[in-house]
Amino acid sequence: MRIGRHFLVLALWCAQCQVSMAGMDEAKAALGKGDYATAIKDFRPMAEQGDAVAQYYLGMVHANGQGVARDYEEAAKWIRLAAGQGHAGAQYMLGLMHALGRGVEQDDKEAAKWYRLAAEQGDANAQSKLAAMFEEGRGAAQDHKEAVKWYRLAAEQGDAYAQYKLGSKYANGQGIARDDKEAVKWYRLAAEQGDVDAQNNLGVMCEHGRGVARDYKEAVKWYRLAAVQADAGAQNNLGVLYRTGKGVPENRVVAYALFILSAANNFSPENRAPGNRDALARSMSEKEIEAAEGLMREMSKLGNFEKALDRYVRNPVIKSGS
């Protein structure tokens, strides 16, 4: 009789699990279709019964304002419940909310705590964020070796930002022995995913022959990809190659246009574009400068950078040096 009762309890528990799984699948499907009202209606009872996954999703729809008014405090309430049950995604999000002070008090130590819990479960986003906190000394003592450790774990999972940062650590010998070949390897992986900083830095490595054979054409390729994304450093670097005729035909008009575009995109004192612009202007005619300013305006139009650049190179309004 006792065995029969235990079997009945087990059968009822299995049936409840099947109902819960079906409800979760339906809620996720509704969320995927943008039917937020149905998703919230389905997630809420499961969340109230303590389901960590439902708590996480319910928190996220409140954080994103999907089907409800955006409410970070309500989001934090549900995300904290899920995080407390060990849900890695919720732990990462709670860390992020503490880092930004959204729905909770801004607290870098709390952010680092929750990032670490998620990172130890293999969450790549959390690993990357935790690495940044060690790198910058926020919420934890500055420790570049720890930063390298966590960046590497995230990078090995394909996180583009972590790949870029790991490349930078190798390039600068920070927290690890300098190794330009390793730097190029990680920059390339990130650059191929579209990381703009990695694209520019890979261009620098190719231009100067660090960790890879010097290749100006390859440098041009990566600078262009970053310049299209409005990276001021890459626009300046590409301008230098057009000014010197390395990897591309020398063209002062194009170089000047890139320098003024870079200067407009970044007012930082570290930007060398204003100095390059002014130095080049001294050897240019008024017509060349006017042509460069026109080219810059065309390149500045949304989605028109490469088209305008290539069109001018093929059919210059004025030949450089005229």
JSON list of C-alpha atoms in Angstrom, two decimals, residues 10-234:
[
{"chain": "A", "resi": 10, "resn": "LEU", "atom": "CA", "xyz": [5.46, 10.26, -8.34]},
{"chain": "A", "resi": 11, "resn": "ALA", "atom": "CA", "xyz": [2.92, 9.98, -11.14]},
{"chain": "A", "resi": 12, "resn": "LEU", "atom": "CA", "xyz": [1.20, 13.19, -10.07]},
{"chain": "A", "resi": 13, "resn": "TRP", "atom": "CA", "xyz": [4.57, 14.97, -9.85]},
{"chain": "A", "resi": 14, "resn": "CYS", "atom": "CA", "xyz": [5.52, 13.82, -13.36]},
{"chain": "A", "resi": 15, "resn": "ALA", "atom": "CA", "xyz": [2.17, 15.00, -14.67]},
{"chain": "A", "resi": 16, "resn": "GLN", "atom": "CA", "xyz": [2.70, 18.41, -13.08]},
{"chain": "A", "resi": 17, "resn": "CYS", "atom": "CA", "xyz": [6.16, 18.61, -14.67]},
{"chain": "A", "resi": 18, "resn": "GLN", "atom": "CA", "xyz": [4.69, 17.86, -18.09]},
{"chain": "A", "resi": 19, "resn": "VAL", "atom": "CA", "xyz": [2.04, 20.54, -17.63]},
{"chain": "A", "resi": 20, "resn": "SER", "atom": "CA", "xyz": [4.71, 23.00, -16.46]},
{"chain": "A", "resi": 21, "resn": "MET", "atom": "CA", "xyz": [6.96, 22.21, -19.43]},
{"chain": "A", "resi": 22, "resn": "ALA", "atom": "CA", "xyz": [4.07, 22.61, -21.84]},
{"chain": "A", "resi": 23, "resn": "GLY", "atom": "CA", "xyz": [3.16, 25.92, -20.24]},
{"chain": "A", "resi": 24, "resn": "MET", "atom": "CA", "xyz": [6.77, 27.10, -20.46]},
{"chain": "A", "resi": 25, "resn": "ASP", "atom": "CA", "xyz": [6.98, 26.15, -24.13]},
{"chain": "A", "resi": 26, "resn": "GLU", "atom": "CA", "xyz": [3.76, 28.03, -24.87]},
{"chain": "A", "resi": 27, "resn": "ALA", "atom": "CA", "xyz": [4.96, 31.09, -22.95]},
{"chain": "A", "resi": 28, "resn": "LYS", "atom": "CA", "xyz": [8.30, 31.11, -24.79]},
{"chain": "A", "resi": 29, "resn": "ALA", "atom": "CA", "xyz": [6.54, 30.67, -28.13]},
{"chain": "A", "resi": 30, "resn": "ALA", "atom": "CA", "xyz": [4.26, 33.63, -27.37]},
{"chain": "A", "resi": 31, "resn": "LEU", "atom": "CA", "xyz": [7.29, 35.72, -26.39]},
{"chain": "A", "resi": 32, "resn": "GLY", "atom": "CA", "xyz": [9.07, 34.78, -29.61]},
{"chain": "A", "resi": 33, "resn": "LYS", "atom": "CA", "xyz": [6.05, 35.87, -31.67]},
{"chain": "A", "resi": 34, "resn": "GLY", "atom": "CA", "xyz": [5.82, 39.19, -29.86]},
{"chain": "A", "resi": 35, "resn": "ASP", "atom": "CA", "xyz": [2.56, 38.22, -28.12]},
{"chain": "A", "resi": 36, "resn": "TYR", "atom": "CA", "xyz": [3.73, 39.71, -24.84]},
{"chain": "A", "resi": 37, "resn": "ALA", "atom": "CA", "xyz": [0.33, 39.76, -23.14]},
{"chain": "A", "resi": 38, "resn": "THR", "atom": "CA", "xyz": [-0.01, 35.99, -23.52]},
{"chain": "A", "resi": 39, "resn": "ALA", "atom": "CA", "xyz": [3.61, 35.40, -22.52]},
{"chain": "A", "resi": 40, "resn": "ILE", "atom": "CA", "xyz": [3.20, 37.44, -19.33]},
{"chain": "A", "resi": 41, "resn": "LYS", "atom": "CA", "xyz": [-0.09, 35.69, -18.52]},
{"chain": "A", "resi": 42, "resn": "ASP", "atom": "CA", "xyz": [1.62, 32.30, -18.91]},
{"chain": "A", "resi": 43, "resn": "PHE", "atom": "CA", "xyz": [4.90, 33.17, -17.17]},
{"chain": "A", "resi": 44, "resn": "ARG", "atom": "CA", "xyz": [3.39, 34.84, -14.09]},
{"chain": "A", "resi": 45, "resn": "PRO", "atom": "CA", "xyz": [1.73, 31.82, -12.41]},
{"chain": "A", "resi": 46, "resn": "MET", "atom": "CA", "xyz": [4.85, 29.72, -12.99]},
{"chain": "A", "resi": 47, "resn": "ALA", "atom": "CA", "xyz": [7.03, 32.51, -11.60]},
{"chain": "A", "resi": 48, "resn": "GLU", "atom": "CA", "xyz": [4.81, 32.86, -8.55]},
{"chain": "A", "resi": 49, "resn": "GLN", "atom": "CA", "xyz": [5.17, 29.13, -7.95]},
{"chain": "A", "resi": 50, "resn": "GLY", "atom": "CA", "xyz": [8.95, 29.56, -7.88]},
{"chain": "A", "resi": 51, "resn": "ASP", "atom": "CA", "xyz": [10.00, 28.55, -11.40]},
{"chain": "A", "resi": 52, "resn": "ALA", "atom": "CA", "xyz": [13.38, 30.26, -11.94]},
{"chain": "A", "resi": 53, "resn": "VAL", "atom": "CA", "xyz": [13.12, 30.29, -15.73]},
{"chain": "A", "resi": 54, "resn": "ALA", "atom": "CA", "xyz": [9.69, 31.92, -15.61]},
{"chain": "A", "resi": 55, "resn": "GLN", "atom": "CA", "xyz": [10.94, 34.42, -13.03]},
{"chain": "A", "resi": 56, "resn": "TYR", "atom": "CA", "xyz": [13.82, 35.34, -15.31]},
{"chain": "A", "resi": 57, "resn": "TYR", "atom": "CA", "xyz": [11.61, 35.85, -18.37]},
{"chain": "A", "resi": 58, "resn": "LEU", "atom": "CA", "xyz": [9.02, 37.79, -16.38]},
{"chain": "A", "resi": 59, "resn": "GLY", "atom": "CA", "xyz": [11.78, 40.04, -15.10]},
{"chain": "A", "resi": 60, "resn": "MET", "atom": "CA", "xyz": [13.13, 40.56, -18.61]},
{"chain": "A", "resi": 61, "resn": "VAL", "atom": "CA", "xyz": [9.80, 41.61, -20.13]},
{"chain": "A", "resi": 62, "resn": "HIS", "atom": "CA", "xyz": [9.49, 44.23, -17.38]},
{"chain": "A", "resi": 63, "resn": "ALA", "atom": "CA", "xyz": [13.07, 45.38, -17.98]},
{"chain": "A", "resi": 64, "resn": "ASN", "atom": "CA", "xyz": [12.45, 45.69, -21.72]},
{"chain": "A", "resi": 65, "resn": "GLY", "atom": "CA", "xyz": [8.96, 47.14, -21.46]},
{"chain": "A", "resi": 66, "resn": "GLN", "atom": "CA", "xyz": [7.47, 44.32, -23.53]},
{"chain": "A", "resi": 67, "resn": "GLY", "atom": "CA", "xyz": [3.71, 44.22, -23.08]},
{"chain": "A", "resi": 68, "resn": "VAL", "atom": "CA", "xyz": [3.98, 46.31, -19.91]},
{"chain": "A", "resi": 69, "resn": "ALA", "atom": "CA", "xyz": [5.38, 49.70, -18.97]},
{"chain": "A", "resi": 70, "resn": "ARG", "atom": "CA", "xyz": [9.13, 49.42, -18.43]},
{"chain": "A", "resi": 71, "resn": "ASP", "atom": "CA", "xyz": [9.68, 48.91, -14.71]},
{"chain": "A", "resi": 72, "resn": "TYR", "atom": "CA", "xyz": [13.22, 48.17, -13.57]},
{"chain": "A", "resi": 73, "resn": "GLU", "atom": "CA", "xyz": [12.22, 47.67, -9.94]},
{"chain": "A", "resi": 74, "resn": "GLU", "atom": "CA", "xyz": [9.67, 45.01, -10.87]},
{"chain": "A", "resi": 75, "resn": "ALA", "atom": "CA", "xyz": [12.24, 43.49, -13.22]},
{"chain": "A", "resi": 76, "resn": "ALA", "atom": "CA", "xyz": [14.84, 43.38, -10.44]},
{"chain": "A", "resi": 77, "resn": "LYS", "atom": "CA", "xyz": [12.35, 41.70, -8.11]},
{"chain": "A", "resi": 78, "resn": "TRP", "atom": "CA", "xyz": [11.80, 38.73, -10.42]},
{"chain": "A", "resi": 79, "resn": "ILE", "atom": "CA", "xyz": [15.37, 38.56, -11.70]},
{"chain": "A", "resi": 80, "resn": "ARG", "atom": "CA", "xyz": [16.69, 38.47, -8.14]},
{"chain": "A", "resi": 81, "resn": "LEU", "atom": "CA", "xyz": [14.40, 35.54, -7.32]},
{"chain": "A", "resi": 82, "resn": "ALA", "atom": "CA", "xyz": [15.70, 33.63, -10.34]},
{"chain": "A", "resi": 83, "resn": "ALA", "atom": "CA", "xyz": [19.31, 34.58, -9.60]},
{"chain": "A", "resi": 84, "resn": "GLY", "atom": "CA", "xyz": [18.93, 33.32, -6.04]},
{"chain": "A", "resi": 85, "resn": "GLN", "atom": "CA", "xyz": [17.99, 29.93, -7.46]},
{"chain": "A", "resi": 86, "resn": "GLY", "atom": "CA", "xyz": [21.17, 29.83, -9.54]},
{"chain": "A", "resi": 87, "resn": "HIS", "atom": "CA", "xyz": [19.82, 30.91, -12.94]},
{"chain": "A", "resi": 88, "resn": "ALA", "atom": "CA", "xyz": [22.98, 32.08, -14.74]},
{"chain": "A", "resi": 89, "resn": "GLY", "atom": "CA", "xyz": [21.23, 34.50, -17.09]},
{"chain": "A", "resi": 90, "resn": "ALA", "atom": "CA", "xyz": [19.45, 36.10, -14.14]},
{"chain": "A", "resi": 91, "resn": "GLN", "atom": "CA", "xyz": [22.69, 36.35, -12.18]},
{"chain": "A", "resi": 92, "resn": "TYR", "atom": "CA", "xyz": [24.30, 38.14, -15.10]},
{"chain": "A", "resi": 93, "resn": "MET", "atom": "CA", "xyz": [21.34, 40.51, -15.47]},
{"chain": "A", "resi": 94, "resn": "LEU", "atom": "CA", "xyz": [21.26, 41.27, -11.75]},
{"chain": "A", "resi": 95, "resn": "GLY", "atom": "CA", "xyz": [24.96, 42.09, -11.92]},
{"chain": "A", "resi": 96, "resn": "LEU", "atom": "CA", "xyz": [24.31, 44.38, -14.87]},
{"chain": "A", "resi": 97, "resn": "MET", "atom": "CA", "xyz": [21.45, 46.11, -13.05]},
{"chain": "A", "resi": 98, "resn": "HIS", "atom": "CA", "xyz": [23.69, 46.75, -10.04]},
{"chain": "A", "resi": 99, "resn": "ALA", "atom": "CA", "xyz": [26.45, 48.04, -12.32]},
{"chain": "A", "resi": 100, "resn": "LEU", "atom": "CA", "xyz": [24.04, 50.49, -13.96]},
{"chain": "A", "resi": 101, "resn": "GLY", "atom": "CA", "xyz": [21.88, 51.24, -10.93]},
{"chain": "A", "resi": 102, "resn": "ARG", "atom": "CA", "xyz": [18.67, 50.21, -12.67]},
{"chain": "A", "resi": 103, "resn": "GLY", "atom": "CA", "xyz": [15.92, 49.00, -10.36]},
{"chain": "A", "resi": 104, "resn": "VAL", "atom": "CA", "xyz": [18.50, 48.49, -7.62]},
{"chain": "A", "resi": 105, "resn": "GLU", "atom": "CA", "xyz": [21.13, 50.58, -5.89]},
{"chain": "A", "resi": 106, "resn": "GLN", "atom": "CA", "xyz": [24.24, 51.13, -8.01]},
{"chain": "A", "resi": 107, "resn": "ASP", "atom": "CA", "xyz": [26.84, 48.92, -6.38]},
{"chain": "A", "resi": 108, "resn": "ASP", "atom": "CA", "xyz": [29.94, 47.67, -8.19]},
{"chain": "A", "resi": 109, "resn": "LYS", "atom": "CA", "xyz": [30.73, 45.09, -5.51]},
{"chain": "A", "resi": 110, "resn": "GLU", "atom": "CA", "xyz": [27.26, 43.56, -5.86]},
{"chain": "A", "resi": 111, "resn": "ALA", "atom": "CA", "xyz": [27.67, 43.66, -9.63]},
{"chain": "A", "resi": 112, "resn": "ALA", "atom": "CA", "xyz": [30.98, 41.80, -9.40]},
{"chain": "A", "resi": 113, "resn": "LYS", "atom": "CA", "xyz": [29.43, 39.27, -7.00]},
{"chain": "A", "resi": 114, "resn": "TRP", "atom": "CA", "xyz": [26.62, 38.35, -9.38]},
{"chain": "A", "resi": 115, "resn": "TYR", "atom": "CA", "xyz": [28.82, 38.46, -12.46]},
{"chain": "A", "resi": 116, "resn": "ARG", "atom": "CA", "xyz": [31.16, 35.97, -10.79]},
{"chain": "A", "resi": 117, "resn": "LEU", "atom": "CA", "xyz": [28.34, 33.58, -9.93]},
{"chain": "A", "resi": 118, "resn": "ALA", "atom": "CA", "xyz": [27.15, 33.61, -13.55]},
{"chain": "A", "resi": 119, "resn": "ALA", "atom": "CA", "xyz": [30.71, 33.52, -14.91]},
{"chain": "A", "resi": 120, "resn": "GLU", "atom": "CA", "xyz": [31.51, 30.42, -12.87]},
{"chain": "A", "resi": 121, "resn": "GLN", "atom": "CA", "xyz": [28.56, 28.74, -14.60]},
{"chain": "A", "resi": 122, "resn": "GLY", "atom": "CA", "xyz": [30.11, 29.58, -17.97]},
{"chain": "A", "resi": 123, "resn": "ASP", "atom": "CA", "xyz": [28.04, 32.64, -18.94]},
{"chain": "A", "resi": 124, "resn": "ALA", "atom": "CA", "xyz": [30.22, 34.41, -21.53]},
{"chain": "A", "resi": 125, "resn": "ASN", "atom": "CA", "xyz": [28.60, 37.82, -21.01]},
{"chain": "A", "resi": 126, "resn": "ALA", "atom": "CA", "xyz": [29.27, 37.63, -17.29]},
{"chain": "A", "resi": 127, "resn": "GLN", "atom": "CA", "xyz": [32.83, 36.44, -17.85]},
{"chain": "A", "resi": 128, "resn": "SER", "atom": "CA", "xyz": [33.51, 39.43, -20.08]},
{"chain": "A", "resi": 129, "resn": "LYS", "atom": "CA", "xyz": [31.93, 41.90, -17.64]},
{"chain": "A", "resi": 130, "resn": "LEU", "atom": "CA", "xyz": [33.78, 40.40, -14.68]},
{"chain": "A", "resi": 131, "resn": "ALA", "atom": "CA", "xyz": [37.04, 40.66, -16.60]},
{"chain": "A", "resi": 132, "resn": "ALA", "atom": "CA", "xyz": [36.37, 44.35, -17.24]},
{"chain": "A", "resi": 133, "resn": "MET", "atom": "CA", "xyz": [35.79, 44.94, -13.53]},
{"chain": "A", "resi": 134, "resn": "PHE", "atom": "CA", "xyz": [39.12, 43.34, -12.68]},
{"chain": "A", "resi": 135, "resn": "GLU", "atom": "CA", "xyz": [40.80, 45.32, -15.45]},
{"chain": "A", "resi": 136, "resn": "GLU", "atom": "CA", "xyz": [39.39, 48.64, -14.23]},
{"chain": "A", "resi": 137, "resn": "GLY", "atom": "CA", "xyz": [39.44, 47.89, -10.50]},
{"chain": "A", "resi": 138, "resn": "ARG", "atom": "CA", "xyz": [35.69, 48.38, -10.11]},
{"chain": "A", "resi": 139, "resn": "GLY", "atom": "CA", "xyz": [33.96, 46.26, -7.49]},
{"chain": "A", "resi": 140, "resn": "ALA", "atom": "CA", "xyz": [37.17, 44.28, -7.08]},
{"chain": "A", "resi": 141, "resn": "ALA", "atom": "CA", "xyz": [40.86, 45.01, -6.67]},
{"chain": "A", "resi": 142, "resn": "GLN", "atom": "CA", "xyz": [42.52, 45.72, -10.01]},
{"chain": "A", "resi": 143, "resn": "ASP", "atom": "CA", "xyz": [44.07, 42.50, -11.26]},
{"chain": "A", "resi": 144, "resn": "HIS", "atom": "CA", "xyz": [45.11, 42.22, -14.89]},
{"chain": "A", "resi": 145, "resn": "LYS", "atom": "CA", "xyz": [45.91, 38.51, -14.60]},
{"chain": "A", "resi": 146, "resn": "GLU", "atom": "CA", "xyz": [42.36, 37.83, -13.41]},
{"chain": "A", "resi": 147, "resn": "ALA", "atom": "CA", "xyz": [41.08, 40.02, -16.22]},
{"chain": "A", "resi": 148, "resn": "VAL", "atom": "CA", "xyz": [43.01, 37.94, -18.75]},
{"chain": "A", "resi": 149, "resn": "LYS", "atom": "CA", "xyz": [41.64, 34.73, -17.21]},
{"chain": "A", "resi": 150, "resn": "TRP", "atom": "CA", "xyz": [38.01, 35.79, -17.60]},
{"chain": "A", "resi": 151, "resn": "TYR", "atom": "CA", "xyz": [38.46, 37.47, -20.98]},
{"chain": "A", "resi": 152, "resn": "ARG", "atom": "CA", "xyz": [40.00, 34.24, -22.25]},
{"chain": "A", "resi": 153, "resn": "LEU", "atom": "CA", "xyz": [37.08, 32.12, -21.04]},
{"chain": "A", "resi": 154, "resn": "ALA", "atom": "CA", "xyz": [34.61, 34.44, -22.75]},
{"chain": "A", "resi": 155, "resn": "ALA", "atom": "CA", "xyz": [36.77, 34.76, -25.87]},
{"chain": "A", "resi": 156, "resn": "GLU", "atom": "CA", "xyz": [36.96, 30.99, -26.24]},
{"chain": "A", "resi": 157, "resn": "GLN", "atom": "CA", "xyz": [33.16, 30.98, -26.33]},
{"chain": "A", "resi": 158, "resn": "GLY", "atom": "CA", "xyz": [33.21, 33.42, -29.24]},
{"chain": "A", "resi": 159, "resn": "ASP", "atom": "CA", "xyz": [32.50, 36.67, -27.39]},
{"chain": "A", "resi": 160, "resn": "ALA", "atom": "CA", "xyz": [33.81, 39.31, -29.83]},
{"chain": "A", "resi": 161, "resn": "TYR", "atom": "CA", "xyz": [34.47, 42.01, -27.22]},
{"chain": "A", "resi": 162, "resn": "ALA", "atom": "CA", "xyz": [36.40, 39.56, -25.04]},
{"chain": "A", "resi": 163, "resn": "GLN", "atom": "CA", "xyz": [38.41, 38.45, -28.07]},
{"chain": "A", "resi": 164, "resn": "TYR", "atom": "CA", "xyz": [39.30, 42.08, -28.78]},
{"chain": "A", "resi": 165, "resn": "LYS", "atom": "CA", "xyz": [40.26, 42.73, -25.14]},
{"chain": "A", "resi": 166, "resn": "LEU", "atom": "CA", "xyz": [42.34, 39.55, -24.95]},
{"chain": "A", "resi": 167, "resn": "GLY", "atom": "CA", "xyz": [44.12, 40.65, -28.11]},
{"chain": "A", "resi": 168, "resn": "SER", "atom": "CA", "xyz": [44.83, 44.01, -26.49]},
{"chain": "A", "resi": 169, "resn": "LYS", "atom": "CA", "xyz": [46.21, 42.31, -23.39]},
{"chain": "A", "resi": 170, "resn": "TYR", "atom": "CA", "xyz": [48.65, 40.33, -25.55]},
{"chain": "A", "resi": 171, "resn": "ALA", "atom": "CA", "xyz": [49.56, 43.40, -27.63]},
{"chain": "A", "resi": 172, "resn": "ASN", "atom": "CA", "xyz": [50.33, 45.48, -24.53]},
{"chain": "A", "resi": 173, "resn": "GLY", "atom": "CA", "xyz": [51.77, 42.74, -22.33]},
{"chain": "A", "resi": 174, "resn": "GLN", "atom": "CA", "xyz": [49.24, 43.53, -19.62]},
{"chain": "A", "resi": 175, "resn": "GLY", "atom": "CA", "xyz": [48.52, 40.66, -17.24]},
{"chain": "A", "resi": 176, "resn": "ILE", "atom": "CA", "xyz": [50.31, 38.31, -19.61]},
{"chain": "A", "resi": 177, "resn": "ALA", "atom": "CA", "xyz": [53.59, 38.19, -21.55]},
{"chain": "A", "resi": 178, "resn": "ARG", "atom": "CA", "xyz": [53.47, 40.30, -24.70]},
{"chain": "A", "resi": 179, "resn": "ASP", "atom": "CA", "xyz": [52.84, 38.18, -27.78]},
{"chain": "A", "resi": 180, "resn": "ASP", "atom": "CA", "xyz": [52.01, 39.99, -31.02]},
{"chain": "A", "resi": 181, "resn": "LYS", "atom": "CA", "xyz": [51.07, 36.80, -32.86]},
{"chain": "A", "resi": 182, "resn": "GLU", "atom": "CA", "xyz": [48.51, 35.94, -30.19]},
{"chain": "A", "resi": 183, "resn": "ALA", "atom": "CA", "xyz": [47.28, 39.53, -30.32]},
{"chain": "A", "resi": 184, "resn": "VAL", "atom": "CA", "xyz": [46.73, 39.27, -34.07]},
{"chain": "A", "resi": 185, "resn": "LYS", "atom": "CA", "xyz": [44.97, 35.93, -33.64]},
{"chain": "A", "resi": 186, "resn": "TRP", "atom": "CA", "xyz": [42.42, 37.32, -31.19]},
{"chain": "A", "resi": 187, "resn": "TYR", "atom": "CA", "xyz": [42.03, 40.65, -32.99]},
{"chain": "A", "resi": 188, "resn": "ARG", "atom": "CA", "xyz": [41.27, 38.76, -36.19]},
{"chain": "A", "resi": 189, "resn": "LEU", "atom": "CA", "xyz": [38.61, 36.60, -34.55]},
{"chain": "A", "resi": 190, "resn": "ALA", "atom": "CA", "xyz": [36.90, 39.67, -33.13]},
{"chain": "A", "resi": 191, "resn": "ALA", "atom": "CA", "xyz": [37.35, 41.70, -36.31]},
{"chain": "A", "resi": 192, "resn": "GLU", "atom": "CA", "xyz": [35.71, 38.99, -38.38]},
{"chain": "A", "resi": 193, "resn": "GLN", "atom": "CA", "xyz": [32.68, 39.33, -36.12]},
{"chain": "A", "resi": 194, "resn": "GLY", "atom": "CA", "xyz": [32.55, 43.06, -36.83]},
{"chain": "A", "resi": 195, "resn": "ASP", "atom": "CA", "xyz": [34.17, 44.42, -33.67]},
{"chain": "A", "resi": 196, "resn": "VAL", "atom": "CA", "xyz": [35.23, 47.90, -34.75]},
{"chain": "A", "resi": 197, "resn": "ASP", "atom": "CA", "xyz": [38.10, 48.31, -32.26]},
{"chain": "A", "resi": 198, "resn": "ALA", "atom": "CA", "xyz": [39.54, 44.95, -33.25]},
{"chain": "A", "resi": 199, "resn": "GLN", "atom": "CA", "xyz": [39.29, 45.86, -36.94]},
{"chain": "A", "resi": 200, "resn": "ASN", "atom": "CA", "xyz": [41.23, 49.07, -36.39]},
{"chain": "A", "resi": 201, "resn": "ASN", "atom": "CA", "xyz": [43.83, 47.39, -34.18]},
{"chain": "A", "resi": 202, "resn": "LEU", "atom": "CA", "xyz": [44.27, 44.55, -36.66]},
{"chain": "A", "resi": 203, "resn": "GLY", "atom": "CA", "xyz": [44.84, 47.19, -39.32]},
{"chain": "A", "resi": 204, "resn": "VAL", "atom": "CA", "xyz": [47.56, 48.73, -37.14]},
{"chain": "A", "resi": 205, "resn": "MET", "atom": "CA", "xyz": [49.25, 45.35, -36.70]},
{"chain": "A", "resi": 206, "resn": "CYS", "atom": "CA", "xyz": [49.18, 44.72, -40.47]},
{"chain": "A", "resi": 207, "resn": "GLU", "atom": "CA", "xyz": [50.46, 48.21, -41.26]},
{"chain": "A", "resi": 208, "resn": "HIS", "atom": "CA", "xyz": [53.41, 47.98, -38.89]},
{"chain": "A", "resi": 209, "resn": "GLY", "atom": "CA", "xyz": [54.17, 44.27, -39.28]},
{"chain": "A", "resi": 210, "resn": "ARG", "atom": "CA", "xyz": [53.50, 43.35, -35.67]},
{"chain": "A", "resi": 211, "resn": "GLY", "atom": "CA", "xyz": [52.67, 39.67, -35.22]},
{"chain": "A", "resi": 212, "resn": "VAL", "atom": "CA", "xyz": [52.09, 39.34, -38.94]},
{"chain": "A", "resi": 213, "resn": "ALA", "atom": "CA", "xyz": [53.98, 40.16, -42.15]},
{"chain": "A", "resi": 214, "resn": "ARG", "atom": "CA", "xyz": [53.63, 43.84, -43.03]},
{"chain": "A", "resi": 215, "resn": "ASP", "atom": "CA", "xyz": [50.81, 44.17, -45.53]},
{"chain": "A", "resi": 216, "resn": "TYR", "atom": "CA", "xyz": [49.49, 47.63, -46.38]},
{"chain": "A", "resi": 217, "resn": "LYS", "atom": "CA", "xyz": [46.62, 46.30, -48.50]},
{"chain": "A", "resi": 218, "resn": "GLU", "atom": "CA", "xyz": [45.46, 44.16, -45.60]},
{"chain": "A", "resi": 219, "resn": "ALA", "atom": "CA", "xyz": [45.74, 47.20, -43.33]},
{"chain": "A", "resi": 220, "resn": "VAL", "atom": "CA", "xyz": [43.57, 49.18, -45.76]},
{"chain": "A", "resi": 221, "resn": "LYS", "atom": "CA", "xyz": [40.99, 46.39, -45.72]},
{"chain": "A", "resi": 222, "resn": "TRP", "atom": "CA", "xyz": [40.59, 46.43, -41.94]},
{"chain": "A", "resi": 223, "resn": "TYR", "atom": "CA", "xyz": [40.79, 50.21, -41.60]},
{"chain": "A", "resi": 224, "resn": "ARG", "atom": "CA", "xyz": [38.01, 50.53, -44.18]},
{"chain": "A", "resi": 225, "resn": "LEU", "atom": "CA", "xyz": [35.76, 48.11, -42.33]},
{"chain": "A", "resi": 226, "resn": "ALA", "atom": "CA", "xyz": [36.22, 50.07, -39.12]},
{"chain": "A", "resi": 227, "resn": "ALA", "atom": "CA", "xyz": [35.95, 53.45, -40.87]},
{"chain": "A", "resi": 228, "resn": "VAL", "atom": "CA", "xyz": [32.57, 52.44, -42.30]},
{"chain": "A", "resi": 229, "resn": "GLN", "atom": "CA", "xyz": [31.42, 52.05, -38.69]},
{"chain": "A", "resi": 230, "resn": "ALA", "atom": "CA", "xyz": [32.50, 55.66, -38.03]},
{"chain": "A", "resi": 231, "resn": "ASP", "atom": "CA", "xyz": [35.60, 54.74, -36.04]},
{"chain": "A", "resi": 232, "resn": "ALA", "atom": "CA", "xyz": [37.59, 57.97, -35.95]},
{"chain": "A", "resi": 233, "resn": "GLY", "atom": "CA", "xyz": [40.93, 56.22, -35.38]},
{"chain": "A", "resi": 234, "resn": "ALA", "atom": "CA", "xyz": [40.45, 54.01, -38.42]}
]
